[in-house]
Short mmCIF file of C-alpha atoms and ligand atoms in Angstrom, two decimals:
data_model
loop_
_atom_site.label_atom_id
_atom_site.label_comp_id
_atom_site.label_asym_id
_atom_site.label_seq_id
_atom_site.Cartn_x
_atom_site.Cartn_y
_atom_site.Cartn_z
CA MET A 1 90.00 224.78 -11.94
CA SER A 2 90.56 222.56 -8.89
CA ASN A 3 88.34 219.81 -7.49
CA PRO A 4 86.70 220.17 -4.10
CA THR A 5 89.00 218.27 -1.73
CA PRO A 6 87.92 214.63 -1.73
CA ARG A 7 87.27 212.83 1.56
CA ILE A 8 90.10 210.29 1.74
CA ALA A 9 90.69 207.63 4.40
CA ILE A 10 93.98 205.77 4.63
CA VAL A 11 93.62 202.55 6.62
CA GLY A 12 96.92 201.71 8.36
CA ALA A 13 99.78 203.85 9.69
CA GLY A 14 102.59 201.60 8.43
CA PRO A 15 105.32 203.06 6.22
CA GLY A 16 103.03 203.14 3.18
CA GLY A 17 100.00 204.73 4.84
CA LEU A 18 102.02 207.38 6.63
CA LEU A 19 104.03 208.35 3.56
CA CYS A 20 100.86 208.62 1.48
CA ALA A 21 99.31 210.96 4.08
CA ALA A 22 102.54 212.98 4.35
CA VAL A 23 102.77 213.58 0.58
CA LEU A 24 99.08 214.51 0.39
CA ARG A 25 99.58 216.96 3.25
CA ARG A 26 102.46 218.61 1.34
CA HIS A 27 99.91 219.27 -1.41
CA GLY A 28 97.42 220.70 1.09
CA ILE A 29 95.17 217.63 1.04
CA HIS A 30 94.01 216.18 4.34
CA ALA A 31 93.56 212.42 4.59
CA THR A 32 92.18 210.64 7.64
CA VAL A 33 94.62 207.94 8.80
CA LEU A 34 92.93 205.16 10.78
CA GLU A 35 95.26 202.86 12.75
CA ARG A 36 94.37 199.97 15.04
CA ASP A 37 97.46 200.39 17.28
CA ALA A 38 96.63 202.22 20.52
CA ASP A 39 99.38 204.82 19.92
CA ALA A 40 102.69 205.33 18.14
CA HIS A 41 104.57 203.31 20.79
CA HIS A 42 102.00 200.53 21.13
CA ARG A 43 104.35 197.76 19.94
CA GLY A 44 107.90 197.35 18.72
CA GLN A 45 107.97 197.94 14.98
CA GLY A 46 110.46 195.14 14.32
CA GLY A 47 113.97 195.22 12.87
CA SER A 48 115.87 197.20 10.32
CA LEU A 49 114.98 197.94 6.68
CA ASP A 50 117.30 198.79 3.79
CA LEU A 51 115.76 201.48 1.62
CA HIS A 52 116.65 201.37 -2.05
CA GLU A 53 117.62 204.37 -4.13
CA HIS A 54 114.94 204.09 -6.84
CA THR A 55 111.98 203.05 -4.66
CA GLY A 56 112.07 203.71 -0.90
CA GLN A 57 114.50 206.62 -1.10
CA ALA A 58 112.78 208.09 -4.18
CA ALA A 59 109.50 208.05 -2.23
CA LEU A 60 111.13 209.86 0.69
CA THR A 61 112.39 212.48 -1.79
CA THR A 62 108.80 213.00 -2.93
CA ALA A 63 107.85 213.54 0.71
CA GLY A 64 110.76 215.98 1.19
CA LEU A 65 112.30 213.62 3.76
CA ARG A 66 115.32 212.04 2.04
CA ASP A 67 117.90 214.24 3.78
CA ALA A 68 116.33 213.53 7.17
CA PHE A 69 116.36 209.82 6.30
CA LEU A 70 120.05 209.92 5.32
CA GLU A 71 120.88 211.47 8.69
CA LEU A 72 119.11 208.65 10.54
CA SER A 73 120.21 205.82 8.29
CA ARG A 74 123.21 203.52 8.70
CA PRO A 75 125.17 202.80 5.49
CA GLU A 76 127.43 200.55 7.59
CA GLY A 77 124.35 198.38 8.24
CA GLN A 78 124.80 196.92 4.74
CA GLU A 79 127.74 194.78 5.94
CA MET A 80 126.94 191.07 5.49
CA ARG A 81 128.75 188.05 6.98
CA GLU A 82 127.99 184.44 6.14
CA TYR A 83 129.02 181.50 8.32
CA ASP A 84 128.75 177.78 7.97
CA HIS A 85 127.21 175.75 10.78
CA ALA A 86 130.70 175.13 12.20
CA GLY A 87 130.97 178.88 12.81
CA THR A 88 133.55 179.50 10.02
CA LEU A 89 133.22 182.80 8.17
CA VAL A 90 132.68 181.82 4.52
CA ALA A 91 131.78 185.19 2.95
CA HIS A 92 132.03 188.82 3.96
CA GLU A 93 130.59 191.71 1.99
CA ASP A 94 131.64 195.08 3.32
CA ASN A 95 129.16 197.32 1.51
CA THR A 96 129.58 200.22 3.88
CA GLY A 97 130.70 202.67 1.21
CA GLU A 98 127.69 201.80 -0.95
CA PRO A 99 125.11 204.62 -0.82
CA ALA A 100 122.30 202.75 -2.58
CA ARG A 101 120.74 200.80 0.31
CA PRO A 102 121.37 202.25 3.79
CA GLU A 103 119.52 200.66 6.71
CA ILE A 104 117.01 202.36 8.99
CA ASP A 105 115.19 200.92 12.02
CA ARG A 106 111.45 200.60 11.45
CA THR A 107 110.78 202.64 14.57
CA ASP A 108 113.03 205.46 13.31
CA LEU A 109 111.24 205.41 9.94
CA ARG A 110 107.81 205.51 11.59
CA ASN A 111 108.90 208.38 13.86
CA LEU A 112 110.36 210.30 10.89
CA LEU A 113 107.05 210.03 9.04
CA LEU A 114 104.96 210.79 12.13
CA ASP A 115 107.04 213.85 13.01
CA ASP A 116 106.47 215.18 9.51
CA LEU A 117 102.77 214.39 9.44
CA GLY A 118 102.08 215.36 13.02
CA PRO A 119 101.09 212.47 15.34
CA ASP A 120 97.67 214.07 15.89
CA ASN A 121 96.92 213.40 12.24
CA VAL A 122 96.62 209.68 12.95
CA ARG A 123 93.50 208.34 14.64
CA TRP A 124 95.04 205.69 16.87
CA ASN A 125 93.07 202.84 18.42
CA THR A 126 90.73 202.86 15.42
CA PRO A 127 90.59 199.42 13.82
CA VAL A 128 88.61 199.09 10.60
CA ARG A 129 86.39 196.04 10.67
CA GLN A 130 84.82 196.13 7.24
CA THR A 131 84.74 198.06 3.98
CA VAL A 132 81.70 198.26 1.71
CA LEU A 133 81.44 200.06 -1.64
CA THR A 134 78.19 201.86 -2.33
CA PRO A 135 76.60 201.93 -5.82
CA ASP A 136 77.51 205.63 -6.21
CA GLY A 137 81.25 204.80 -5.97
CA GLN A 138 81.77 205.75 -2.34
CA ALA A 139 83.27 203.63 0.41
CA ARG A 140 81.75 202.99 3.83
CA LEU A 141 84.04 201.89 6.66
CA THR A 142 82.80 200.10 9.75
CA LEU A 143 85.10 200.79 12.69
CA GLY A 144 85.83 198.64 15.73
CA ASP A 145 83.22 200.44 17.84
CA GLY A 146 80.53 199.69 15.25
CA THR A 147 80.26 203.26 13.88
CA THR A 148 80.45 203.88 10.14
CA GLU A 149 82.14 206.60 8.09
CA ASP A 150 81.80 207.41 4.38
CA TYR A 151 84.63 208.48 2.07
CA ASP A 152 85.17 209.30 -1.59
CA LEU A 153 88.28 207.09 -1.57
CA VAL A 154 89.56 204.50 0.88
CA VAL A 155 93.23 203.50 0.58
CA GLY A 156 93.97 200.08 2.05
CA ALA A 157 97.46 200.44 3.53
CA ASP A 158 96.64 197.91 6.23
CA GLY A 159 99.10 195.17 5.38
CA ALA A 160 98.78 191.43 4.96
CA TRP A 161 95.29 190.92 6.40
CA SER A 162 93.77 194.04 4.84
CA LYS A 163 90.14 194.84 5.63
CA VAL A 164 89.90 196.89 2.42
CA ARG A 165 91.19 194.22 0.02
CA PRO A 166 87.98 192.10 0.06
CA VAL A 167 86.04 194.81 -1.85
CA LEU A 168 88.55 194.54 -4.71
CA SER A 169 89.75 190.95 -4.75
CA ASP A 170 89.07 187.49 -3.33
CA ALA A 171 92.77 186.81 -2.77
CA THR A 172 93.91 185.84 0.72
CA PRO A 173 97.47 185.32 2.01
CA ILE A 174 98.97 181.85 1.79
CA HIS A 175 101.81 180.48 3.92
CA THR A 176 105.12 180.42 2.02
CA GLY A 177 106.40 177.31 3.78
CA ASN A 178 108.73 179.56 5.79
CA THR A 179 108.53 180.89 9.32
CA LEU A 180 110.81 183.33 11.11
CA VAL A 181 111.08 182.97 14.87
CA GLU A 182 112.36 186.21 16.36
CA THR A 183 114.30 186.93 19.52
CA TRP A 184 116.94 189.52 20.52
CA PHE A 185 119.99 190.33 22.61
CA THR A 186 121.13 193.57 24.24
CA ASP A 187 124.55 194.56 25.57
CA ALA A 188 123.37 193.41 29.02
CA ASP A 189 123.41 189.77 27.81
CA ASN A 190 126.50 187.59 28.35
CA LEU A 191 126.45 186.41 24.75
CA TYR A 192 126.36 189.95 23.36
CA PRO A 193 130.12 190.49 22.74
CA VAL A 194 130.40 187.16 20.87
CA LEU A 195 127.26 187.78 18.83
CA ALA A 196 128.21 191.39 18.11
CA ARG A 197 131.53 190.20 16.65
CA MET A 198 129.76 187.68 14.42
CA VAL A 199 127.14 190.17 13.21
CA GLY A 200 129.51 193.11 12.68
CA ASN A 201 127.74 196.34 11.75
CA GLY A 202 125.05 194.74 9.64
CA MET A 203 123.78 191.19 9.25
CA MET A 204 124.95 187.63 9.61
CA LEU A 205 123.57 184.44 8.10
CA ALA A 206 124.58 180.98 9.32
CA THR A 207 123.63 177.91 7.28
CA ASP A 208 124.30 174.19 7.07
CA ALA A 209 124.98 173.33 3.42
CA ASN A 210 123.67 169.80 3.99
CA ASP A 211 120.40 170.86 5.59
CA PRO A 212 118.70 174.01 4.29
CA THR A 213 115.62 173.59 6.51
CA HIS A 214 116.89 175.89 9.25
CA VAL A 215 119.20 178.93 9.37
CA LEU A 216 120.21 181.62 11.84
CA ILE A 217 120.05 185.32 10.91
CA GLY A 218 121.41 188.15 13.08
CA GLN A 219 120.74 191.85 12.47
CA ARG A 220 122.18 194.86 14.30
CA ASN A 221 119.75 197.69 15.14
CA SER A 222 120.56 201.36 15.64
CA ASP A 223 120.56 201.08 19.47
CA GLY A 224 123.20 198.33 19.19
CA SER A 225 120.78 195.54 20.10
CA ILE A 226 120.85 192.45 17.91
CA ARG A 227 117.71 190.89 16.55
CA VAL A 228 117.94 187.19 15.73
CA TYR A 229 115.66 185.28 13.40
CA ILE A 230 115.57 181.49 13.37
CA GLY A 231 114.53 180.80 9.79
CA LEU A 232 112.59 177.58 9.28
CA LYS A 233 111.31 175.85 6.16
CA CYS A 234 108.23 174.28 7.70
CA PRO A 235 104.43 174.13 7.65
CA HIS A 236 102.63 177.07 9.27
CA ASP A 237 101.68 174.86 12.23
CA TRP A 238 105.19 173.50 12.83
CA ALA A 239 104.92 173.96 16.60
CA GLU A 240 101.62 172.10 16.83
CA GLN A 241 103.03 169.29 14.70
CA ALA A 242 106.07 169.09 16.99
CA GLY A 243 103.84 169.10 20.07
CA VAL A 244 105.37 172.38 21.23
CA ASP A 245 103.49 175.40 22.62
CA PRO A 246 105.07 178.35 20.71
CA ALA A 247 104.51 180.56 23.77
CA ASP A 248 106.52 178.18 25.98
CA THR A 249 110.06 179.55 25.63
CA GLU A 250 111.75 176.57 27.27
CA ALA A 251 109.87 174.02 25.16
CA VAL A 252 110.74 175.94 21.95
CA ARG A 253 114.36 176.14 23.09
CA VAL A 254 114.60 172.38 23.59
CA HIS A 255 113.04 171.83 20.16
CA PHE A 256 115.49 174.19 18.43
CA LEU A 257 118.55 172.81 20.24
CA ALA A 258 117.67 169.34 18.95
CA MET A 259 117.10 170.73 15.45
CA PHE A 260 120.44 172.61 15.38
CA ALA A 261 122.44 169.77 17.05
CA GLY A 262 126.02 169.70 15.76
CA TRP A 263 126.23 173.48 15.13
CA HIS A 264 129.10 175.48 16.65
CA GLU A 265 128.69 176.28 20.34
CA ASP A 266 128.61 180.09 19.76
CA LEU A 267 125.66 179.60 17.38
CA LEU A 268 123.88 177.25 19.78
CA ARG A 269 124.25 179.85 22.53
CA VAL A 270 121.95 182.08 20.47
CA LEU A 271 119.22 179.49 21.01
CA ARG A 272 120.17 178.79 24.60
CA GLU A 273 120.69 182.23 26.14
CA ASN A 274 117.91 184.53 24.92
CA GLU A 275 116.08 185.99 27.89
CA GLY A 276 113.06 187.27 26.00
CA PRO A 277 110.47 185.09 24.27
CA PHE A 278 110.65 183.44 20.86
CA ILE A 279 108.12 185.24 18.65
CA ASN A 280 106.62 183.07 15.94
CA ARG A 281 106.23 184.90 12.61
CA PRO A 282 104.89 182.67 9.84
CA VAL A 283 105.71 184.20 6.44
CA TYR A 284 102.74 184.68 4.12
CA ARG A 285 102.38 185.97 0.58
CA LEU A 286 99.58 186.82 -1.81
CA PRO A 287 99.32 184.86 -5.04
CA TYR A 288 101.13 186.75 -7.81
CA PRO A 289 100.40 188.55 -10.00
CA HIS A 290 97.74 189.94 -7.68
CA THR A 291 95.63 192.40 -9.64
CA TRP A 292 92.03 193.50 -9.60
CA GLN A 293 89.66 195.29 -11.89
CA HIS A 294 89.71 198.98 -11.06
CA THR A 295 86.72 199.88 -8.90
CA PRO A 296 85.85 203.46 -7.89
CA GLY A 297 86.02 204.19 -4.16
CA ALA A 298 88.91 201.96 -3.05
CA THR A 299 92.48 201.05 -3.83
CA LEU A 300 95.41 199.31 -2.12
CA LEU A 301 99.11 199.92 -1.59
CA GLY A 302 102.06 198.05 -0.10
CA ASP A 303 101.52 194.66 1.51
CA ALA A 304 97.75 194.98 1.20
CA ALA A 305 98.24 194.98 -2.59
CA HIS A 306 101.20 192.62 -3.07
CA LEU A 307 102.29 190.88 0.13
CA MET A 308 105.52 189.04 -0.68
CA PRO A 309 108.17 187.05 1.18
CA PRO A 310 110.69 189.30 2.98
CA ALA A 311 113.52 189.65 0.47
CA GLY A 312 114.15 193.35 1.00
CA GLN A 313 111.50 194.85 -1.28
CA GLY A 314 108.18 195.06 0.65
CA ALA A 315 108.67 198.32 2.56
CA ASN A 316 110.40 199.90 -0.43
CA LEU A 317 107.39 199.13 -2.62
CA ALA A 318 104.92 200.31 0.02
CA LEU A 319 106.74 203.68 0.07
CA ILE A 320 106.93 204.13 -3.71
CA ASP A 321 103.29 202.99 -4.14
CA ALA A 322 102.30 205.59 -1.55
CA ALA A 323 104.29 208.36 -3.24
CA ASP A 324 102.87 207.52 -6.68
CA LEU A 325 99.29 207.35 -5.42
CA ALA A 326 99.49 210.58 -3.43
CA THR A 327 101.12 212.40 -6.36
CA ALA A 328 98.40 211.17 -8.74
CA ILE A 329 95.63 212.27 -6.35
CA ALA A 330 97.24 215.68 -5.82
CA GLY A 331 97.52 216.16 -9.58
CA ALA A 332 93.83 215.40 -10.08
CA VAL A 333 92.78 217.74 -7.28
CA ALA A 334 94.98 220.57 -8.60
CA GLU A 335 93.87 220.14 -12.24
CA GLY A 336 90.22 219.53 -11.50
CA SER A 337 90.45 216.19 -13.31
CA SER A 338 88.93 212.85 -12.30
CA LEU A 339 90.09 211.40 -8.97
CA ASP A 340 89.02 207.99 -10.19
CA ALA A 341 91.15 208.24 -13.36
CA ALA A 342 94.13 209.27 -11.21
CA VAL A 343 93.72 206.21 -8.99
CA GLN A 344 93.38 203.99 -12.05
CA GLY A 345 96.59 205.47 -13.50
CA TYR A 346 98.39 204.66 -10.23
CA GLU A 347 97.13 201.06 -10.31
CA GLN A 348 98.39 200.61 -13.87
CA ILE A 349 101.94 201.42 -12.68
CA MET A 350 101.69 199.61 -9.34
CA HIS A 351 100.31 196.26 -10.54
CA PRO A 352 103.21 195.19 -12.82
CA ARG A 353 105.81 196.64 -10.42
CA GLY A 354 104.35 194.66 -7.52
CA ALA A 355 104.02 191.46 -9.56
CA THR A 356 107.66 191.56 -10.71
CA ALA A 357 108.94 192.18 -7.20
CA ALA A 358 106.68 189.46 -5.75
CA GLU A 359 108.02 186.91 -8.20
CA GLU A 360 111.64 187.96 -7.51
CA SER A 361 111.05 187.70 -3.76
CA PHE A 362 109.43 184.30 -4.10
CA ARG A 363 112.35 183.01 -6.20
CA ALA A 364 114.88 184.46 -3.72
CA LEU A 365 113.19 182.59 -0.88
CA GLU A 366 113.34 179.31 -2.77
CA HIS A 367 117.18 179.43 -2.89
C1 FAD B 1 110.96 189.71 9.12
C2 FAD B 1 110.69 190.70 8.03
C3 FAD B 1 111.74 191.44 7.49
C4 FAD B 1 111.50 192.36 6.47
N1 FAD B 1 112.55 193.08 5.96
C5 FAD B 1 112.33 193.96 4.96
C6 FAD B 1 113.42 194.73 4.40
O1 FAD B 1 114.58 194.62 4.80
N2 FAD B 1 113.14 195.63 3.41
C7 FAD B 1 111.86 195.79 2.94
O2 FAD B 1 111.66 196.60 2.03
N3 FAD B 1 110.82 195.09 3.45
C8 FAD B 1 111.02 194.19 4.44
N4 FAD B 1 109.98 193.48 4.96
C9 FAD B 1 108.62 193.72 4.43
C10 FAD B 1 108.02 194.97 5.06
O3 FAD B 1 108.01 194.85 6.46
C11 FAD B 1 106.58 195.19 4.57
O4 FAD B 1 106.51 194.98 3.20
C12 FAD B 1 106.12 196.63 4.90
O5 FAD B 1 106.08 196.82 6.29
C13 FAD B 1 104.76 196.88 4.27
O6 FAD B 1 104.34 198.18 4.63
P1 FAD B 1 102.80 198.58 4.61
O7 FAD B 1 102.75 200.01 5.00
O8 FAD B 1 102.20 198.15 3.33
O9 FAD B 1 102.12 197.64 5.71
P2 FAD B 1 102.46 197.37 7.27
O10 FAD B 1 103.87 197.73 7.60
O11 FAD B 1 102.02 195.97 7.53
O12 FAD B 1 101.50 198.38 8.02
C14 FAD B 1 100.11 198.16 8.09
C15 FAD B 1 99.55 199.02 9.21
O13 FAD B 1 98.14 198.85 9.19
C16 FAD B 1 97.66 198.63 10.51
N5 FAD B 1 96.43 197.85 10.38
C17 FAD B 1 96.29 196.56 10.01
N6 FAD B 1 95.01 196.20 9.99
C18 FAD B 1 94.30 197.29 10.35
C19 FAD B 1 92.91 197.54 10.49
N7 FAD B 1 92.00 196.59 10.25
N8 FAD B 1 92.52 198.78 10.86
C20 FAD B 1 93.44 199.77 11.11
N9 FAD B 1 94.77 199.57 10.99
C21 FAD B 1 95.20 198.35 10.60
C22 FAD B 1 98.80 197.88 11.19
O14 FAD B 1 98.72 197.98 12.61
C23 FAD B 1 100.02 198.58 10.60
O15 FAD B 1 100.38 199.72 11.36
C24 FAD B 1 110.19 192.55 5.97
C25 FAD B 1 109.12 191.81 6.52
C26 FAD B 1 109.37 190.88 7.53
C27 FAD B 1 108.22 190.07 8.08
#
């Protein structure tokens, strides 16, 4: 006996939300994906992600997409070069033969998932403002235009500032004491050949052993462009405290050049020659372990459930959470068993996995 198909909403078309919808679709279950972005190309999706064999890649296998991922991915992107502040190469890991963690651009991953799901299966330009659980175990979403919709299950896949999380938990993100300021270079920039040599095929990290408060990170993307992150250990309002408007590129530049004084000229050129803006990205995390008492009608996956500092696990966990949840729901629908019990079973696996990874990521950031 099979259950009537439950009405499921997935809030957020990030990697987790899209993979969840794609796996459900493979089992013949339609889920409504609500995304605040105006369309698939609304904003750059950010840099490159390495997907791990037992989490991100395993999830793509569940979605039937691992081969397509391997075609798009860049094993050579695992190369890592470390420099000191004088520009001397101090470590070089050439992991290019290593199949476990190939890189993929976020945009390529989103397009892979959207192509599989069908872009029309996402309701773009549909921000969720509020979630409320009704006494009969259903969820009511209030959308940006003020209309409401009711579902049997709402999946919060809407990242750090989830609008679903408040019905399950009081936790809110806290600043980690770290901020990444992003900028980028293309092959049209004068600095590009120098930077491309330093970054190689993958990533570079430049540090000053005597002052760990600021670092430079470079990352090659699949179109050859190089994304740079200026990593700062600082309060969330560092710019305000320094009397700098974070939107004023020249003022930020002057501030960084003073901060990085004494670094090798090639590294300083990274701060001096970017043509685009500096984008301020404070790094937040949820307290860990972040768990909640199971409540019918809503659940969370990915960053909405266990936002952690970026140490290479967040997207991987979002994908494996999504695969596990979708598989559990599909099993319940096929067997005619309880949807609620299936969601609870997923949460029992996801909570400890997320807590362990969050603690590892937090510790990694402290070093
Ligand atoms: C600089 C940086 C580097 C990183 N590098 C890595 C890495 O190498 N490997 C790795 O595994 N992880 C990495 N991460 C972490 C990774 O980006 C996240 O963990 C991952 O994107 C989480 O996926 P998600 O689907 O849960 O949420 P998100 O990717 O945040 O997606 C959430 C989606 O929900 C939408 N949304 C939000 N609010 C609403 C709303 N109210 N209504 C409708 N839609 C909404 C958003 O527009 C978005 O599309 C990095 C993070 C950062 C900041």
